[in-house]
Amino acid sequence: MKPTFLKYEKPLLTVILQCKNPETAIRRIEKSLEIGGEAFGLQTESLEKEYRNSETYKKIFAAMQGRPIYVTNYRTSANKGISDEELAKGLLTLADCGATLCDVMGDLFCKHPEELTDNEEAIAKQIELIERLHEKGAEVLMSSHLYKYAPAERVLEIAREQQRRGADIVKIVTKAENMEQQIENLRITHLLKKELKVPFLFLSGGECMLHRRVGANIGSCMYLCVYEHDENSTAAQPLLEKIKLIRDNMEW
């Protein structure tokens, strides 16, 4: 059966790869498979530009041994000078190479401070891109990285709009400045579970340890984790070996 992020018994342990070269990525894939990694997330913008090609992508994907593959092609400093149209083409290439789940930024084609454009022309282009990715057999996640605390009403508004545009999975990243906001983010996670018709991934930065570790227990569709931390990895993402123990010892 074709791998998918949409059907699972327990939230998937998705190992994020932010690597400059394919050798590092493949080593982490192999090590992650040994200790229970169930899916992988390749952040292609972290690769040196010489490695951003179909041959390299297929080589890295082959090492994943049939596990679901999540890919990003974010507008970052590493992608400086690359247009949003080129970023979109990159996602289509990744789908052709076998990516399972392609991440479409919520402000692709028209940058927005909350990463969810309200420009109608850009929205139409996003919907068209999502349709093309679906035609290639890929699933689509739409992401909005706010990097600030947002009340439940705003999070739900963003989630519903991402869903409307055709996303198979909704992804929103906010922030918690204190424990009270972190607890509220857990409540929002529960609200998203009740209100959405599609799976979602709701994460927070800042005061986030509790939310990152139990959010999937109350609704988020996967854990984003890492095999090891280095200068390129996201510090808030827990280690695979530790989050697996938490996930496997919860009742589902």
mmCIF file of C-alpha atoms in Angstrom:
data_model
loop_
_atom_site.group_PDB
_atom_site.id
_atom_site.type_symbol
_atom_site.label_atom_id
_atom_site.label_comp_id
_atom_site.label_asym_id
_atom_site.label_seq_id
_atom_site.Cartn_x
_atom_site.Cartn_y
_atom_site.Cartn_z
ATOM 1 C CA MET A 1 0.000 0.000 0.000
ATOM 2 C CA LYS A 2 1.117 3.547 -0.705
ATOM 3 C CA PRO A 3 2.364 5.332 2.438
ATOM 4 C CA THR A 4 0.074 7.996 3.875
ATOM 5 C CA PHE A 5 -0.107 10.543 6.668
ATOM 6 C CA LEU A 6 -3.903 10.391 6.747
ATOM 7 C CA LYS A 7 -4.491 6.965 8.328
ATOM 8 C CA TYR A 8 -2.676 5.820 11.452
ATOM 9 C CA GLU A 9 -3.313 3.905 14.673
ATOM 10 C CA LYS A 10 -1.193 6.288 16.731
ATOM 11 C CA PRO A 11 0.194 9.718 15.803
ATOM 12 C CA LEU A 12 3.207 9.127 13.592
ATOM 13 C CA LEU A 13 6.741 9.582 14.893
ATOM 14 C CA THR A 14 7.980 11.843 12.099
ATOM 15 C CA VAL A 15 11.726 12.434 12.135
ATOM 16 C CA ILE A 16 12.619 15.865 10.756
ATOM 17 C CA LEU A 17 15.788 16.137 8.670
ATOM 18 C CA GLN A 18 17.486 19.517 8.450
ATOM 19 C CA CYS A 19 20.741 18.509 6.821
ATOM 20 C CA LYS A 20 23.204 20.215 4.514
ATOM 21 C CA ASN A 21 24.042 17.077 2.558
ATOM 22 C CA PRO A 22 22.440 13.728 1.678
ATOM 23 C CA GLU A 23 25.034 11.696 3.569
ATOM 24 C CA THR A 24 23.995 13.225 6.896
ATOM 25 C CA ALA A 25 20.322 12.777 6.041
ATOM 26 C CA ILE A 26 20.751 9.117 5.122
ATOM 27 C CA ARG A 27 22.769 8.373 8.255
ATOM 28 C CA ARG A 28 20.029 9.865 10.423
ATOM 29 C CA ILE A 29 17.362 7.976 8.509
ATOM 30 C CA GLU A 30 19.155 4.669 9.072
ATOM 31 C CA LYS A 31 19.696 5.396 12.763
ATOM 32 C CA SER A 32 16.072 6.511 13.186
ATOM 33 C CA LEU A 33 14.716 3.347 11.567
ATOM 34 C CA GLU A 34 16.733 1.296 14.048
ATOM 35 C CA ILE A 35 14.965 2.909 17.020
ATOM 36 C CA GLY A 36 11.415 3.228 15.706
ATOM 37 C CA GLY A 37 11.109 6.167 13.324
ATOM 38 C CA GLU A 38 7.836 5.797 11.423
ATOM 39 C CA ALA A 39 7.921 8.693 8.944
ATOM 40 C CA PHE A 40 10.360 11.347 7.807
ATOM 41 C CA GLY A 41 10.268 15.061 7.088
ATOM 42 C CA LEU A 42 12.889 16.368 4.673
ATOM 43 C CA GLN A 43 13.306 20.136 4.838
ATOM 44 C CA THR A 44 14.802 20.531 1.380
ATOM 45 C CA GLU A 45 15.697 24.189 1.931
ATOM 46 C CA SER A 46 18.321 23.041 4.458
ATOM 47 C CA LEU A 47 20.252 21.123 1.781
ATOM 48 C CA GLU A 48 23.111 22.876 0.042
ATOM 49 C CA LYS A 49 21.878 24.069 -3.352
ATOM 50 C CA GLU A 50 24.018 21.553 -5.241
ATOM 51 C CA TYR A 51 21.934 18.752 -3.688
ATOM 52 C CA ARG A 52 18.489 20.147 -4.494
ATOM 53 C CA ASN A 53 17.746 17.917 -7.454
ATOM 54 C CA SER A 54 15.674 14.868 -8.345
ATOM 55 C CA GLU A 55 18.583 12.440 -8.186
ATOM 56 C CA THR A 56 19.440 13.427 -4.613
ATOM 57 C CA TYR A 57 15.812 13.467 -3.474
ATOM 58 C CA LYS A 58 15.231 9.944 -4.818
ATOM 59 C CA LYS A 59 18.412 8.714 -3.138
ATOM 60 C CA ILE A 60 17.320 10.119 0.228
ATOM 61 C CA PHE A 61 13.747 8.848 -0.188
ATOM 62 C CA ALA A 62 14.978 5.345 -1.032
ATOM 63 C CA ALA A 63 16.781 5.216 2.324
ATOM 64 C CA MET A 64 13.420 5.748 4.064
ATOM 65 C CA GLN A 65 12.340 2.226 3.042
ATOM 66 C CA GLY A 66 8.740 2.974 2.155
ATOM 67 C CA ARG A 67 7.898 5.174 5.134
ATOM 68 C CA PRO A 68 5.669 8.251 4.610
ATOM 69 C CA ILE A 69 7.672 11.254 3.413
ATOM 70 C CA TYR A 70 6.846 14.846 4.411
ATOM 71 C CA VAL A 71 8.674 17.593 2.502
ATOM 72 C CA THR A 72 9.032 21.355 2.846
ATOM 73 C CA ASN A 73 10.435 23.994 0.524
ATOM 74 C CA TYR A 74 10.132 27.046 2.732
ATOM 75 C CA ARG A 75 10.902 30.669 1.950
ATOM 76 C CA THR A 76 14.005 30.988 4.151
ATOM 77 C CA SER A 77 17.384 32.684 4.008
ATOM 78 C CA ALA A 78 18.713 29.482 2.436
ATOM 79 C CA ASN A 79 16.254 30.039 -0.418
ATOM 80 C CA LYS A 80 17.133 33.716 -0.821
ATOM 81 C CA GLY A 81 16.575 34.880 -4.380
ATOM 82 C CA ILE A 82 14.234 32.011 -5.204
ATOM 83 C CA SER A 83 10.730 33.135 -6.158
ATOM 84 C CA ASP A 84 7.560 31.629 -4.734
ATOM 85 C CA GLU A 85 6.779 30.276 -8.196
ATOM 86 C CA GLU A 86 10.094 28.405 -8.113
ATOM 87 C CA LEU A 87 9.328 27.122 -4.612
ATOM 88 C CA ALA A 88 6.027 25.759 -5.941
ATOM 89 C CA LYS A 89 7.803 24.064 -8.860
ATOM 90 C CA GLY A 90 10.144 22.509 -6.325
ATOM 91 C CA LEU A 91 7.181 20.945 -4.505
ATOM 92 C CA LEU A 92 5.888 19.500 -7.771
ATOM 93 C CA THR A 93 9.328 18.001 -8.418
ATOM 94 C CA LEU A 94 9.361 16.477 -4.941
ATOM 95 C CA ALA A 95 5.940 14.945 -5.581
ATOM 96 C CA ASP A 96 7.262 13.424 -8.797
ATOM 97 C CA CYS A 97 10.190 11.984 -6.838
ATOM 98 C CA GLY A 98 7.876 10.190 -4.419
ATOM 99 C CA ALA A 99 7.087 12.622 -1.604
ATOM 100 C CA THR A 100 3.936 11.651 0.293
ATOM 101 C CA LEU A 101 3.030 14.987 1.878
ATOM 102 C CA CYS A 102 3.946 18.395 0.430
ATOM 103 C CA ASP A 103 3.940 21.502 2.624
ATOM 104 C CA VAL A 104 2.329 24.541 0.943
ATOM 105 C CA MET A 105 2.956 27.724 2.922
ATOM 106 C CA GLY A 106 -0.261 29.569 3.700
ATOM 107 C CA ASP A 107 1.160 32.758 2.201
ATOM 108 C CA LEU A 108 2.758 31.202 -0.870
ATOM 109 C CA PHE A 109 2.594 33.659 -3.800
ATOM 110 C CA CYS A 110 1.914 36.630 -1.487
ATOM 111 C CA LYS A 111 3.831 37.030 1.755
ATOM 112 C CA HIS A 112 1.795 37.730 4.910
ATOM 113 C CA PRO A 113 2.942 38.337 8.529
ATOM 114 C CA GLU A 114 0.835 35.428 9.800
ATOM 115 C CA GLU A 115 1.706 33.225 6.822
ATOM 116 C CA LEU A 116 -1.874 33.081 5.561
ATOM 117 C CA THR A 117 -2.391 35.355 2.586
ATOM 118 C CA ASP A 118 -5.714 37.082 2.001
ATOM 119 C CA ASN A 119 -4.794 37.994 -1.583
ATOM 120 C CA GLU A 120 -7.410 36.404 -3.828
ATOM 121 C CA GLU A 121 -5.056 35.900 -6.788
ATOM 122 C CA ALA A 122 -2.519 34.157 -4.555
ATOM 123 C CA ILE A 123 -5.234 32.006 -2.984
ATOM 124 C CA ALA A 124 -6.395 30.906 -6.441
ATOM 125 C CA LYS A 125 -2.814 29.950 -7.331
ATOM 126 C CA GLN A 126 -2.505 27.980 -4.081
ATOM 127 C CA ILE A 127 -5.683 26.061 -4.827
ATOM 128 C CA GLU A 128 -4.424 25.293 -8.325
ATOM 129 C CA LEU A 129 -1.081 24.079 -6.915
ATOM 130 C CA ILE A 130 -2.849 21.854 -4.400
ATOM 131 C CA GLU A 131 -4.929 20.340 -7.198
ATOM 132 C CA ARG A 132 -1.777 19.648 -9.246
ATOM 133 C CA LEU A 133 -0.089 18.006 -6.266
ATOM 134 C CA HIS A 134 -3.168 15.840 -5.729
ATOM 135 C CA GLU A 135 -3.078 14.850 -9.394
ATOM 136 C CA LYS A 136 0.468 13.604 -8.823
ATOM 137 C CA GLY A 137 -0.771 11.428 -5.965
ATOM 138 C CA ALA A 138 0.622 13.592 -3.173
ATOM 139 C CA GLU A 139 -1.125 14.654 0.002
ATOM 140 C CA VAL A 140 -0.950 18.336 0.940
ATOM 141 C CA LEU A 141 -0.305 20.062 4.239
ATOM 142 C CA MET A 142 -0.808 23.825 4.459
ATOM 143 C CA SER A 143 1.278 25.607 7.079
ATOM 144 C CA SER A 144 1.022 28.944 8.851
ATOM 145 C CA HIS A 145 3.885 29.837 11.186
ATOM 146 C CA LEU A 146 2.741 32.767 13.328
ATOM 147 C CA TYR A 147 5.553 32.476 15.899
ATOM 148 C CA LYS A 148 3.392 34.398 18.370
ATOM 149 C CA TYR A 149 0.590 33.534 20.744
ATOM 150 C CA ALA A 150 -2.834 33.514 19.101
ATOM 151 C CA PRO A 151 -6.256 33.143 20.742
ATOM 152 C CA ALA A 152 -8.504 30.215 19.896
ATOM 153 C CA GLU A 153 -10.701 32.263 17.555
ATOM 154 C CA ARG A 154 -7.749 33.192 15.317
ATOM 155 C CA VAL A 155 -6.283 29.687 15.293
ATOM 156 C CA LEU A 156 -9.657 28.218 14.302
ATOM 157 C CA GLU A 157 -10.101 30.896 11.617
ATOM 158 C CA ILE A 158 -6.724 30.016 10.075
ATOM 159 C CA ALA A 159 -7.389 26.290 10.304
ATOM 160 C CA ARG A 160 -10.784 26.516 8.627
ATOM 161 C CA GLU A 161 -9.342 28.635 5.810
ATOM 162 C CA GLN A 162 -6.490 26.212 5.193
ATOM 163 C CA GLN A 163 -9.047 23.414 5.088
ATOM 164 C CA ARG A 164 -11.178 25.399 2.624
ATOM 165 C CA ARG A 165 -8.237 25.832 0.253
ATOM 166 C CA GLY A 166 -7.936 22.061 -0.065
ATOM 167 C CA ALA A 167 -5.323 21.047 2.511
ATOM 168 C CA ASP A 168 -5.437 17.402 3.588
ATOM 169 C CA ILE A 169 -3.654 18.369 6.814
ATOM 170 C CA VAL A 170 -3.725 21.736 8.578
ATOM 171 C CA LYS A 171 -0.536 22.973 10.282
ATOM 172 C CA ILE A 172 -0.338 26.008 12.563
ATOM 173 C CA VAL A 173 2.640 27.041 14.690
ATOM 174 C CA THR A 174 2.102 29.677 17.388
ATOM 175 C CA LYS A 175 3.943 30.488 20.612
ATOM 176 C CA ALA A 176 3.383 30.386 24.359
ATOM 177 C CA GLU A 177 5.068 32.993 26.526
ATOM 178 C CA ASN A 178 4.098 31.298 29.796
ATOM 179 C CA MET A 179 2.456 28.197 31.246
ATOM 180 C CA GLU A 180 -1.019 29.745 31.074
ATOM 181 C CA GLN A 181 -0.706 30.213 27.319
ATOM 182 C CA GLN A 182 0.713 26.716 26.920
ATOM 183 C CA ILE A 183 -2.302 25.270 28.721
ATOM 184 C CA GLU A 184 -4.580 27.364 26.505
ATOM 185 C CA ASN A 185 -2.816 25.908 23.463
ATOM 186 C CA LEU A 186 -3.701 22.457 24.748
ATOM 187 C CA ARG A 187 -7.347 23.574 24.958
ATOM 188 C CA ILE A 188 -7.126 24.934 21.405
ATOM 189 C CA THR A 189 -5.761 21.570 20.272
ATOM 190 C CA HIS A 190 -8.900 19.942 21.646
ATOM 191 C CA LEU A 191 -11.073 22.538 19.865
ATOM 192 C CA LEU A 192 -9.365 21.834 16.543
ATOM 193 C CA LYS A 193 -10.098 18.130 17.031
ATOM 194 C CA LYS A 194 -13.779 18.948 17.454
ATOM 195 C CA GLU A 195 -14.113 21.535 14.699
ATOM 196 C CA LEU A 196 -12.013 20.333 11.752
ATOM 197 C CA LYS A 197 -12.870 17.743 9.137
ATOM 198 C CA VAL A 198 -9.201 17.015 8.330
ATOM 199 C CA PRO A 199 -6.191 15.987 10.443
ATOM 200 C CA PHE A 200 -4.105 18.793 11.902
ATOM 201 C CA LEU A 201 -0.747 19.594 13.423
ATOM 202 C CA PHE A 202 -0.861 22.378 16.004
ATOM 203 C CA LEU A 203 2.482 23.310 17.566
ATOM 204 C CA SER A 204 3.903 26.119 19.659
ATOM 205 C CA GLY A 205 7.287 27.555 20.414
ATOM 206 C CA GLY A 206 8.435 29.320 23.555
ATOM 207 C CA GLU A 207 6.919 27.598 26.585
ATOM 208 C CA CYS A 208 6.156 24.435 24.653
ATOM 209 C CA MET A 209 7.535 21.283 26.261
ATOM 210 C CA LEU A 210 4.164 20.069 27.563
ATOM 211 C CA HIS A 211 2.318 20.977 24.360
ATOM 212 C CA ARG A 212 4.921 19.302 22.123
ATOM 213 C CA ARG A 213 4.768 16.080 24.128
ATOM 214 C CA VAL A 214 1.052 15.583 24.765
ATOM 215 C CA GLY A 215 -0.568 17.600 21.971
ATOM 216 C CA ALA A 216 -0.821 14.495 19.797
ATOM 217 C CA ASN A 217 -2.594 12.684 22.617
ATOM 218 C CA ILE A 218 -5.506 15.105 22.286
ATOM 219 C CA GLY A 219 -5.638 15.588 18.554
ATOM 220 C CA SER A 220 -2.499 16.443 16.579
ATOM 221 C CA CYS A 221 -1.827 13.862 13.872
ATOM 222 C CA MET A 222 1.913 13.408 14.369
ATOM 223 C CA TYR A 223 4.951 14.142 16.471
ATOM 224 C CA LEU A 224 7.759 16.130 14.848
ATOM 225 C CA CYS A 225 10.992 14.895 16.378
ATOM 226 C CA VAL A 226 14.692 14.548 15.548
ATOM 227 C CA TYR A 227 17.248 11.774 15.782
ATOM 228 C CA GLU A 228 19.795 14.210 17.220
ATOM 229 C CA HIS A 229 20.204 17.928 17.753
ATOM 230 C CA ASP A 230 22.781 20.113 16.050
ATOM 231 C CA GLU A 231 23.095 23.739 14.939
ATOM 232 C CA ASN A 232 20.605 23.167 12.106
ATOM 233 C CA SER A 233 17.852 21.355 14.002
ATOM 234 C CA THR A 234 14.846 22.878 15.762
ATOM 235 C CA ALA A 235 15.557 22.825 19.486
ATOM 236 C CA ALA A 236 11.888 22.470 20.455
ATOM 237 C CA GLN A 237 11.542 19.202 18.541
ATOM 238 C CA PRO A 238 12.138 16.335 20.998
ATOM 239 C CA LEU A 239 14.472 13.416 20.413
ATOM 240 C CA LEU A 240 12.879 10.398 18.755
ATOM 241 C CA GLU A 241 14.053 7.985 21.447
ATOM 242 C CA LYS A 242 12.407 10.083 24.168
ATOM 243 C CA ILE A 243 9.135 10.974 22.445
ATOM 244 C CA LYS A 244 8.636 7.341 21.413
ATOM 245 C CA LEU A 245 8.614 6.328 25.074
ATOM 246 C CA ILE A 246 5.995 8.984 25.840
ATOM 247 C CA ARG A 247 3.825 8.073 22.836
ATOM 248 C CA ASP A 248 4.023 4.316 23.390
ATOM 249 C CA ASN A 249 3.125 4.561 27.075
ATOM 250 C CA MET A 250 -0.067 6.543 26.507
ATOM 251 C CA GLU A 251 -3.447 4.882 26.136
ATOM 252 C CA TRP A 252 -5.070 5.385 22.736
#
